[in-house]
XYZ file of C-alpha atoms in Angstrom:
567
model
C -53.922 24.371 76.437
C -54.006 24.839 72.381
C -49.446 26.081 73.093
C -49.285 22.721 74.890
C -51.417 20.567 72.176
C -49.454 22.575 69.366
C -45.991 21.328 71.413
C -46.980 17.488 72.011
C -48.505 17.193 68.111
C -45.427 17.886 66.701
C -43.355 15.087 69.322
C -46.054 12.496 68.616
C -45.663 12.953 64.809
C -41.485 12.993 65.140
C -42.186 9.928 67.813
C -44.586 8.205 65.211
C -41.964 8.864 62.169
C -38.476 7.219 64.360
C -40.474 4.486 65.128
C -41.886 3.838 61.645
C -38.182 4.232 60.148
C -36.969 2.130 63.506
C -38.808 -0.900 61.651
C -37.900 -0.010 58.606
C -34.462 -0.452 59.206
C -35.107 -3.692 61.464
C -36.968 -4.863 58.568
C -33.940 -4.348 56.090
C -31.308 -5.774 58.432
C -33.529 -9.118 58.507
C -33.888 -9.094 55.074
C -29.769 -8.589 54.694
C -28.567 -11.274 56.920
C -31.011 -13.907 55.354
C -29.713 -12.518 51.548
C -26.160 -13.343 53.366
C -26.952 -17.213 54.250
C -26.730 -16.160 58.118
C -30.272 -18.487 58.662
C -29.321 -21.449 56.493
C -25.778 -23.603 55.617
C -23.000 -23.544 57.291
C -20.776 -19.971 57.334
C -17.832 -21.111 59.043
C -14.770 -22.617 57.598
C -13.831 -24.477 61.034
C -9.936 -25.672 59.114
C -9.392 -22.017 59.086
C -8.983 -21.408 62.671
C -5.148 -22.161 62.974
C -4.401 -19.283 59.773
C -5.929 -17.363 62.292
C -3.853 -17.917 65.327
C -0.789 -18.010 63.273
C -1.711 -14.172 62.282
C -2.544 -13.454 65.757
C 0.294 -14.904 67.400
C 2.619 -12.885 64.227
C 1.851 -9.314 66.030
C 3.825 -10.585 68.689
C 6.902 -10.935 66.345
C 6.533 -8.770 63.280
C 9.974 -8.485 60.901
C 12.326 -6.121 61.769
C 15.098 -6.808 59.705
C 17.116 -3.927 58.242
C 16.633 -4.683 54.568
C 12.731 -5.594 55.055
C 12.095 -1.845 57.187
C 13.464 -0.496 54.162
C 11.173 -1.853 51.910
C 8.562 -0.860 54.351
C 9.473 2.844 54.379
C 10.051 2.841 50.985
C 6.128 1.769 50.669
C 5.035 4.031 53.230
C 6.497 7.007 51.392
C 5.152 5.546 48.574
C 1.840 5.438 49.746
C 2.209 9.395 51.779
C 3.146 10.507 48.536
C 0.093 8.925 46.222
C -2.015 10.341 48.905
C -0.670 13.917 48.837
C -0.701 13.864 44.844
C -4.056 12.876 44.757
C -5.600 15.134 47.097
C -3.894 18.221 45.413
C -5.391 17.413 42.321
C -8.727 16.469 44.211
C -8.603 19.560 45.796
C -8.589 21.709 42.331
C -11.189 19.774 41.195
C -13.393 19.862 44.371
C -12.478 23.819 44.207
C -13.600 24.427 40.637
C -16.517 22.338 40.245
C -17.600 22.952 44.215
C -18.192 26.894 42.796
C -19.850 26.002 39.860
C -21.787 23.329 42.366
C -22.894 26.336 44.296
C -26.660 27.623 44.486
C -24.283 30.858 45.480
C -22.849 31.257 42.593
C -25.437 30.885 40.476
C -27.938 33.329 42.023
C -25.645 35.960 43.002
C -22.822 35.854 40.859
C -24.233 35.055 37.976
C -27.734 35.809 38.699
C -29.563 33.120 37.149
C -30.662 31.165 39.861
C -29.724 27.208 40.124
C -31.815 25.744 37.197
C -30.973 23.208 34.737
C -26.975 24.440 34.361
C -26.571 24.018 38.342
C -28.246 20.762 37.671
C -25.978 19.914 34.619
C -22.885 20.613 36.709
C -24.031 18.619 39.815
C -24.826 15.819 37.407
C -21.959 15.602 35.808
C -20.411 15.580 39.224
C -22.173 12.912 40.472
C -20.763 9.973 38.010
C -17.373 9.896 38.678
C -18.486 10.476 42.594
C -20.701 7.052 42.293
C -17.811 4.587 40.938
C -15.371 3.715 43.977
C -11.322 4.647 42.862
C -10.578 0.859 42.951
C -12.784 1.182 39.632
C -10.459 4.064 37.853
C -7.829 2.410 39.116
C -8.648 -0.668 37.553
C -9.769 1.008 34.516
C -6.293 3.048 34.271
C -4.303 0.275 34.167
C -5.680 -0.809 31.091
C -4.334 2.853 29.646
C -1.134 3.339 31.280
C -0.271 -0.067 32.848
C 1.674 -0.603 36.227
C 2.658 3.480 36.052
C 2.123 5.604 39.159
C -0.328 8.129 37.142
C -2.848 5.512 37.681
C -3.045 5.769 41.816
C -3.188 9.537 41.070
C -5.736 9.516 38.938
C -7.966 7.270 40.573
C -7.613 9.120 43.616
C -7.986 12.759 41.688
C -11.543 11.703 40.053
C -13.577 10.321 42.376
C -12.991 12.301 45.484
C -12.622 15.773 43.187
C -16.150 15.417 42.727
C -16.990 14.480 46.545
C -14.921 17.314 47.180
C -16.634 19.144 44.655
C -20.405 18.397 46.393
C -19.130 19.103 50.252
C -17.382 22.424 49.259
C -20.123 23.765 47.561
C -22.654 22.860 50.631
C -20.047 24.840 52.513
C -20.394 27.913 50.253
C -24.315 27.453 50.444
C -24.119 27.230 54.236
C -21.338 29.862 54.839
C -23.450 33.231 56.549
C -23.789 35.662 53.267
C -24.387 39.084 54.965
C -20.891 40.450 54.232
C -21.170 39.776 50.519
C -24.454 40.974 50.411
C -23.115 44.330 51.930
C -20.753 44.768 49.071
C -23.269 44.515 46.939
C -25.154 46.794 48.053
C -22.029 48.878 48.676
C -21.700 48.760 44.337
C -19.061 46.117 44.243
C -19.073 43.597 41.431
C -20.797 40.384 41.533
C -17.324 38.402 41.114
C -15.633 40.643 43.663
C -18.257 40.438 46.193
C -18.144 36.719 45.743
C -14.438 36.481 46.377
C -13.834 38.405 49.446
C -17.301 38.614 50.738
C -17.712 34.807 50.914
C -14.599 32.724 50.219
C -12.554 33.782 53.405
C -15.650 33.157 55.434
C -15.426 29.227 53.934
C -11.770 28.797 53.653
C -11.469 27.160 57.270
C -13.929 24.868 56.592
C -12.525 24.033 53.017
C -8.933 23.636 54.575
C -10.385 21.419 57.559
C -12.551 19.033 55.090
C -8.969 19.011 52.669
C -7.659 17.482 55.651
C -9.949 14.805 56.076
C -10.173 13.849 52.415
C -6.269 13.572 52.703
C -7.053 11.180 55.549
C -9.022 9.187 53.309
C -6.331 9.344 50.380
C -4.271 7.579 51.956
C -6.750 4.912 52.774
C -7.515 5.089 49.247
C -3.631 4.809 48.180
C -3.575 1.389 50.227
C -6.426 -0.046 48.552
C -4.843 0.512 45.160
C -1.944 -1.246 45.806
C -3.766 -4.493 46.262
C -4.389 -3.831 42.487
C -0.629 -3.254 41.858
C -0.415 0.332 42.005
C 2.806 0.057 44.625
C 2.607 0.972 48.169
C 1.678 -0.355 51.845
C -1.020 -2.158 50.487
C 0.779 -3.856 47.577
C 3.070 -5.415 50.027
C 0.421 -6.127 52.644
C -1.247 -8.100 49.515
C 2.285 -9.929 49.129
C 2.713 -11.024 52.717
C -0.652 -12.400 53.174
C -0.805 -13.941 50.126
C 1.940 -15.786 50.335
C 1.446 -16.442 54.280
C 4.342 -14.433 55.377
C 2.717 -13.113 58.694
C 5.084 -11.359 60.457
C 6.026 -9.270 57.560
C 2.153 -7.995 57.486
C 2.418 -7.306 60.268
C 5.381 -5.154 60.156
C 3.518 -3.320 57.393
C 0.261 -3.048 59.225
C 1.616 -1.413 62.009
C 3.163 1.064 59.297
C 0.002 2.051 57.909
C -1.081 2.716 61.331
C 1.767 4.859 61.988
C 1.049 7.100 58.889
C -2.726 7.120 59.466
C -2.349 7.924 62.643
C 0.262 10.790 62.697
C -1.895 12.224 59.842
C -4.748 11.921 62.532
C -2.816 14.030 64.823
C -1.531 16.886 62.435
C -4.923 16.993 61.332
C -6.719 17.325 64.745
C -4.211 19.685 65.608
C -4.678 22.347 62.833
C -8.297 21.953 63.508
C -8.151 22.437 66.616
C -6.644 26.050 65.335
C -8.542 26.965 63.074
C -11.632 26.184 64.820
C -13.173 23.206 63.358
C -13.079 20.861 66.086
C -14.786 18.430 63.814
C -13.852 16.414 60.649
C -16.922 16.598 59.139
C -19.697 18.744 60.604
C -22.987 17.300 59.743
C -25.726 19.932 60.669
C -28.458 17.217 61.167
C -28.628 17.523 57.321
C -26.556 19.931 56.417
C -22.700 21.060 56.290
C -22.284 23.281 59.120
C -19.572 26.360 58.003
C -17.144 27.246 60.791
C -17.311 30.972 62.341
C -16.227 33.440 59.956
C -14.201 34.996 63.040
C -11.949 32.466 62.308
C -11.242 33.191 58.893
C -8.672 35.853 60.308
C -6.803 33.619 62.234
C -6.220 31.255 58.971
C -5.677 33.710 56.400
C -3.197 36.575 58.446
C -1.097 35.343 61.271
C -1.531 31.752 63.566
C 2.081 30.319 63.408
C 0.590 26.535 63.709
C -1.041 27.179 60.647
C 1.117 29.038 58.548
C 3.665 26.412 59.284
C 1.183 23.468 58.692
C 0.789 25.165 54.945
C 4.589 25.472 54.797
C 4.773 21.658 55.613
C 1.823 20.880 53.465
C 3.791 22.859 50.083
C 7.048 20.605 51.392
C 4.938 17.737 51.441
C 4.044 18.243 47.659
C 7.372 19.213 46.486
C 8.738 15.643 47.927
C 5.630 13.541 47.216
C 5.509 14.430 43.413
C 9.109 13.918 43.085
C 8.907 10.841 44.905
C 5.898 9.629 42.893
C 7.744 10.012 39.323
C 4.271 10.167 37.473
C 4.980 10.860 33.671
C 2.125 13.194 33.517
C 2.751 13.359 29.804
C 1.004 10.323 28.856
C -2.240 12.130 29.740
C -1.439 14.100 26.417
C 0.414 11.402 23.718
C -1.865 10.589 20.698
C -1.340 7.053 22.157
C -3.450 7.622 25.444
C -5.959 9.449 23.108
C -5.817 6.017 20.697
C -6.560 3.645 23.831
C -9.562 5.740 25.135
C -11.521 6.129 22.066
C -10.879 2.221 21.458
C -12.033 1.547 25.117
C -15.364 3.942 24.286
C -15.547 1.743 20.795
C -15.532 -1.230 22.416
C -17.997 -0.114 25.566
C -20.957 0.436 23.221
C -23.329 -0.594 23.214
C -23.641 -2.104 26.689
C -24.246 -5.643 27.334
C -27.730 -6.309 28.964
C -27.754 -9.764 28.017
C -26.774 -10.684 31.705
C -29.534 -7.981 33.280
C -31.240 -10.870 35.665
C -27.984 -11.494 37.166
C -26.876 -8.150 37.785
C -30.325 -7.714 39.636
C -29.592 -10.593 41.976
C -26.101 -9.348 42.331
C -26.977 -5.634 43.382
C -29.421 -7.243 46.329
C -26.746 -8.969 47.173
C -24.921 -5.691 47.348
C -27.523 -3.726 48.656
C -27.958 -6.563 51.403
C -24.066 -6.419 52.263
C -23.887 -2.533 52.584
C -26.778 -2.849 54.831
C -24.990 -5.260 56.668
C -22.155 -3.169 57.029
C -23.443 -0.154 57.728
C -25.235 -1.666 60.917
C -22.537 -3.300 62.588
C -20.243 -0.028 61.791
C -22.928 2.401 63.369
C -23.881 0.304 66.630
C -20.196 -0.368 67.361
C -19.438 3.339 66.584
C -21.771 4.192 69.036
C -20.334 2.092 71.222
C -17.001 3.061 71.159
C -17.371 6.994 70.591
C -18.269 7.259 73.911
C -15.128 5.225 75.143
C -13.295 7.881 73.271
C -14.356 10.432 73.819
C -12.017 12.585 76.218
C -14.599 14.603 77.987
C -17.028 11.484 79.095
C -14.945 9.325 81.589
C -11.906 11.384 82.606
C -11.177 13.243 85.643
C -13.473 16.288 85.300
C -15.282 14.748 82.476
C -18.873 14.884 81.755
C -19.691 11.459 83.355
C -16.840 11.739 86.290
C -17.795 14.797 87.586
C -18.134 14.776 91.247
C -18.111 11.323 91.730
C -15.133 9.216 93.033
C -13.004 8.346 89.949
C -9.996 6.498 89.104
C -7.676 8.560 86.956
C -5.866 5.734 85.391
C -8.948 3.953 84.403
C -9.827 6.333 82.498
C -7.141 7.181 80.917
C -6.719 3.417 79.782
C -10.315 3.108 78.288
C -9.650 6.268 76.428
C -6.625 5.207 74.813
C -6.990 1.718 74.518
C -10.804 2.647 72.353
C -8.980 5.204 70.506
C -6.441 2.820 69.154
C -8.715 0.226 68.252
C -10.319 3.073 66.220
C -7.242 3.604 64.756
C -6.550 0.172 63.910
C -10.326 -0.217 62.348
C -9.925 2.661 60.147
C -6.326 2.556 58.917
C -6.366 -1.280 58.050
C -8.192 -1.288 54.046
C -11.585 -2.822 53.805
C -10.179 -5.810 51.076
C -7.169 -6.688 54.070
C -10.061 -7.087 56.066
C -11.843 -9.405 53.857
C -8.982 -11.539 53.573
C -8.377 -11.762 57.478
C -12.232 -12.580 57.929
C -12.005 -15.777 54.819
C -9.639 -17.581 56.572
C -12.726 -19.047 58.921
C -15.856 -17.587 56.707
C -16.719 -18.883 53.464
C -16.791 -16.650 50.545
C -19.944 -14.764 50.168
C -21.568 -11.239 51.045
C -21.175 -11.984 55.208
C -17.602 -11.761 55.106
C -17.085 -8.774 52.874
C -20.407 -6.822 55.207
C -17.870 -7.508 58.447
C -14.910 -6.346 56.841
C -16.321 -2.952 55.570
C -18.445 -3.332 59.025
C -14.839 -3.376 61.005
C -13.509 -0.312 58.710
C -16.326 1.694 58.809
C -17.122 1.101 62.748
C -12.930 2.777 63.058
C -14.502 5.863 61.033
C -18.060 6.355 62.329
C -16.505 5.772 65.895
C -13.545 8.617 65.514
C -16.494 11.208 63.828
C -18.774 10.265 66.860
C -16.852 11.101 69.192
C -15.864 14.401 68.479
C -19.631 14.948 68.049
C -19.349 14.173 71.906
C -16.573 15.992 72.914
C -18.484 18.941 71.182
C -21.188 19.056 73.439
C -22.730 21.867 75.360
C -22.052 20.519 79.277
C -23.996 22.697 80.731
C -27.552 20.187 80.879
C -24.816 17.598 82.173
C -24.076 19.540 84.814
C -27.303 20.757 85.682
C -28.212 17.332 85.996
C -25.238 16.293 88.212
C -25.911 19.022 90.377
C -29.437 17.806 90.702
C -28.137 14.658 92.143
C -28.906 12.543 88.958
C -26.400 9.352 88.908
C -23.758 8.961 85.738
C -26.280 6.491 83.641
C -29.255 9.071 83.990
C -26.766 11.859 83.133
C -25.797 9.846 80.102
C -29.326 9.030 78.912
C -30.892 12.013 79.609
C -27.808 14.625 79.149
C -25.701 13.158 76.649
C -27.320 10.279 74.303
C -30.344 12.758 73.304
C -28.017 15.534 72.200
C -26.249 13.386 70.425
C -28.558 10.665 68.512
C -29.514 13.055 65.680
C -25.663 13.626 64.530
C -24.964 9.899 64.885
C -27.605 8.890 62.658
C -27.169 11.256 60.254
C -23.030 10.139 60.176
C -24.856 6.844 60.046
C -26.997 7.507 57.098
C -23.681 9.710 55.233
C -21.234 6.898 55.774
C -24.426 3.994 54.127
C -24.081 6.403 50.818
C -20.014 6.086 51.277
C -20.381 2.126 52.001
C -22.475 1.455 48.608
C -19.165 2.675 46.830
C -16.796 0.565 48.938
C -18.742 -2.839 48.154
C -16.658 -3.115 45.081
C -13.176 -3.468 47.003
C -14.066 -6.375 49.163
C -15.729 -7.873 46.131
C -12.164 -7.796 44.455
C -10.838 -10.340 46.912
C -14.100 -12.927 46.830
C -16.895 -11.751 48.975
C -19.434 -11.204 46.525
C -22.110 -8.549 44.962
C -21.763 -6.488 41.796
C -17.659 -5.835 42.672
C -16.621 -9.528 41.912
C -18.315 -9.651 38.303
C -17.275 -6.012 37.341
C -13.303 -7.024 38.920
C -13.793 -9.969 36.415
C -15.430 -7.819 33.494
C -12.621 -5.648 33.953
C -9.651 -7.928 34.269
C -11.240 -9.827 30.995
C -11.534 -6.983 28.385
C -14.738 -7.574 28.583
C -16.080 -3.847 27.949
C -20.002 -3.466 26.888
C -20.701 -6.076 30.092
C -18.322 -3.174 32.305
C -20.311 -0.356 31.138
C -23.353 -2.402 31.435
C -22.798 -3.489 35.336
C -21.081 0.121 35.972
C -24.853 1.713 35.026
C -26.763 -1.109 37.477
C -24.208 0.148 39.607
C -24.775 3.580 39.569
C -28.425 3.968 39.794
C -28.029 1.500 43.231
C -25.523 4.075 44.612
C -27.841 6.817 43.465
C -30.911 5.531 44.722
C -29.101 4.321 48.581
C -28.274 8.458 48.352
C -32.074 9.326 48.033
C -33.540 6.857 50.248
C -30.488 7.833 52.678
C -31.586 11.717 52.198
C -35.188 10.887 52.481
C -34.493 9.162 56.281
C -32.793 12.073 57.039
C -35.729 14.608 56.124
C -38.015 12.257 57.894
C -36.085 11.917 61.173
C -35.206 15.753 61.887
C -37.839 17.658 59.722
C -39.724 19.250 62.439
């Protein structure tokens, strides 16, 4: 009796806690969509309504001129090779300051244990990681004008040091018994470190550098809007000046190059053995098998020839890109800086009331955003997921099934995933002002839409991951497809959704500030306009507001998480 007491305890208190954090969250999405005008005024902009079907009834007929496809795969290769730049330098950074990130490192290597320099590092880490790259790049133009350094940079800083955080969870998470045996075998601290522990992460680190180059060239889009060249400088162009068809055209481009980088991705990951993007371990980044290690470092033709492509890639895309990488040197760049820094300081809290009403708004529009993206996720991860409703799948198993249907669902729910993902957050914020009025609502549905494409993509490999084997005990049991789903599939897979949930809110903070760059409110319009106007100690001063609300939506998002699955 006291075994089954100390079993049900435990349930009630994890029962108690989800429902406590249930309205919690109810609580804050009320809050949000009455800080968004949803339960007073009018939202709609009813004149709007024909843009709209003139952009619809565009896909139909999108440009495909000769001259005009050149321009578009001129920007596409623009945009590939931004992306690729980037992430290489990302990647050194993430590499570097991931070690030095490291509890690893600093208790065995070292042997010092992760005090205040672990803590230095990691805060260092964590500025550039708070301010979105539309920020840098906004900031860089001020230094080196309309040059392509400026998309590289911007995409270098920010996700170096999120590369930097995940790869050193991966070293903290990666199984340390064989470099624990050197040591005790008499082999150096640096040595032991370096082929005890490094080939054990390396498939992880190269899956993860996959899906940050994903997101590069996400990022590369956004920063054309800001006139940093590319797909999405000329996506800016066409709506802007109502060419349709032309979008369009360019739309279906970036879906083309998000999508084939999709594929080569999955692919090598399928390989290597990381079947997922990002592998959230309920809290934690889950390493791959070090059995795999072998197959990456010594002989799998796939890969080796993915890493010859990749090198290719790099040679083309920083040829292509033409960055004068000297200006990072010239007394000049050095003169502009420390005139920038001059002119920051002392910040400008003259405006501190406003900037609290603005970062509710902000808060209030992540919030927003995050919801819709994680229900709809939900939704659709199951549609795509390739082991639910096709022949043989999970769900179909044993029961009369139409192949074709299927096959339909699956493809049509991946593309729309697609579609979501690759289109930038700011193009959706356009689309969604032709009928809403400017504000927070349409710039929470537009980073709602792009986040939904993401979350829904990561969920579903969560569920094409799954163990089958309760789903088939079940179906052998005689359950019926919706008690196999509730009971097999939606427990074992609730805990990872939230906790993508929860990671992507801390990512969404960040992205407020591009869909405030095209009108829909929060701390990203005024800090555009601070920006665009010189106007320094007010930048600094709306940057810092800025940074302790990202910081703070990370600790209340950890603290969820170590409330939900702490045992």
């Amino acid at each position: 009796m006291s075994c089954i007491r100390g079993i049900i305890k435990p349930q009630r208190r994890r029962d108690w806690r989800f429902g406590r954090v249930f309205a919690i969250v109810l609580g804050a999405v009320g809050w949000s969509l009455y800080a968004a005008g949803v339960f007073r005024g009018d939202l709609v902009n009813a004149g709007g309504w024909g843009l709209v079907g003139q952009f619809l009834a565009a896909a139909t007929r999108p440009e495909v001129g000769a001259e005009f496809l050149l321009l578009t795969c001129d920007a596409a290769l623009k945009t590939l090779a931004f992306a690729a730049v980037g992430t290489f330098f990302s990647l050194i950074v993430g590499l570097v300051g991931g070690i030095f990130c490291s509890e690893v490192w600093w208790e065995s290597v070292l042997g010092v244990g992760f005090g205040v320099p672990w803590l230095v590092v990691r805060g260092l880490l964590a500025i550039p990681r708070a301010i979105h790259e539309l920020i840098w790049g906004l900031f860089f133009i001020n230094i080196f004008g309309l040059n392509p350094l400026v998309a590289v940079l911007a995409i270098a800083i920010p996700f170096g040091a999120i590369t930097a955080k995940v790869f050193a969870e991966i070293l903290d998470e990666t199984p340390r018994q064989p470099m624990l045996a050197l040591l005790s075998s008499g082999v150096p601290p640096l040595s032991a470190f370096l082929y005890g522990l490094i080939p054990l992460a390396f498939p992880n680190w190269l899956a993860y550098a996959f899906y940050r180059f994903e997101c590069s060239i996400r990022a590369a889009a956004v920063l054309g809007i800001i006139g940093a060249g590319g797909l999405g400088y000329q996506i800016y162009l066409s709506l802007q000046s109502l060419r349709y068809e032309e979008m369009w055209t360019l739309l279906f481009a970036l879906v083309v190059l998000s999508g084939c980088t999709d594929l080569w991705s999955g692919l090598l990951r399928l390989r290597i053995g990381a079947p997922s993007r990002l592998d959230l371990n309920v809290l934690q980044v889950k390493s791959v098998q070090g059995g795999n290690s072998d197959r990456v470092l010594s002989g799998d033709r796939a890969i080796q020839f993915s890493l010859f492509a990749v090198a290719a890639l790099l040679l083309f895309s920083f040829w292509y890109v033409q960055a004068d990488f000297s200006k990072l040197w010239m007394p000049r760049t050095g003169e502009l800086l420390l005139g920038v820094v001059e002119d920051a300081f002392p910040p400008d809290f003259s405006q501190l009331g406003q900037l609290f009403i603005l970062c509710s708004q902000t808060l209030a529009m992540s919030i927003l955003a995050i919801a819709f993206a994680g229900c709809g996720g939900i939704i659709f991860s199951f549609l795509a997921a390739n082991n639910l409703l096709l022949a043989g799948g999970i769900l179909a198993a044993g029961r009369n099934h139409n192949r074709w249907w299927g096959i339909g669902i699956l493809v049509l729910s991946r593309f729309f995933l697609l579609f979501t993902r690759a289109i930038p957050a700011p193009i959706w914020a356009l689309i969604f002002l032709f009928v809403l009025f400017p504000g927070i609502l349409p710039g929470a549905i537009a980073l709602g839409v792009h986040n939904l494409g993401i979350l829904g993509r990561l969920m579903a490999e969560v569920t094409e991951n799954l163990d089958d084997r309760p789903s088939k005990s079940l179906t052998a049991l005689g359950a019926s497809g919706a008690q196999v789903f509730l009971y097999g599939v939606l427990p074992a897979t609730m805990p990872k959704f939230i906790a993508y949930i929860l990671y992507r809110w801390e990512t969404c903070i960040r992205a407020t500030v591009i869909v405030g760059l095209v009108g829909a409110g929060g701390l990203g319009r005024v800090l555009t306009e601070q920006i665009s106007s010189f106007d320094y100690p007010s930048v600094v001063a709306t940057l810092l507001c800025f940074i302790c609300l990202t910081f703070a939506v990370d600790m209340v998002s950890a603290a969820l998480r170590r409330s939900l699955f702490s045992s």
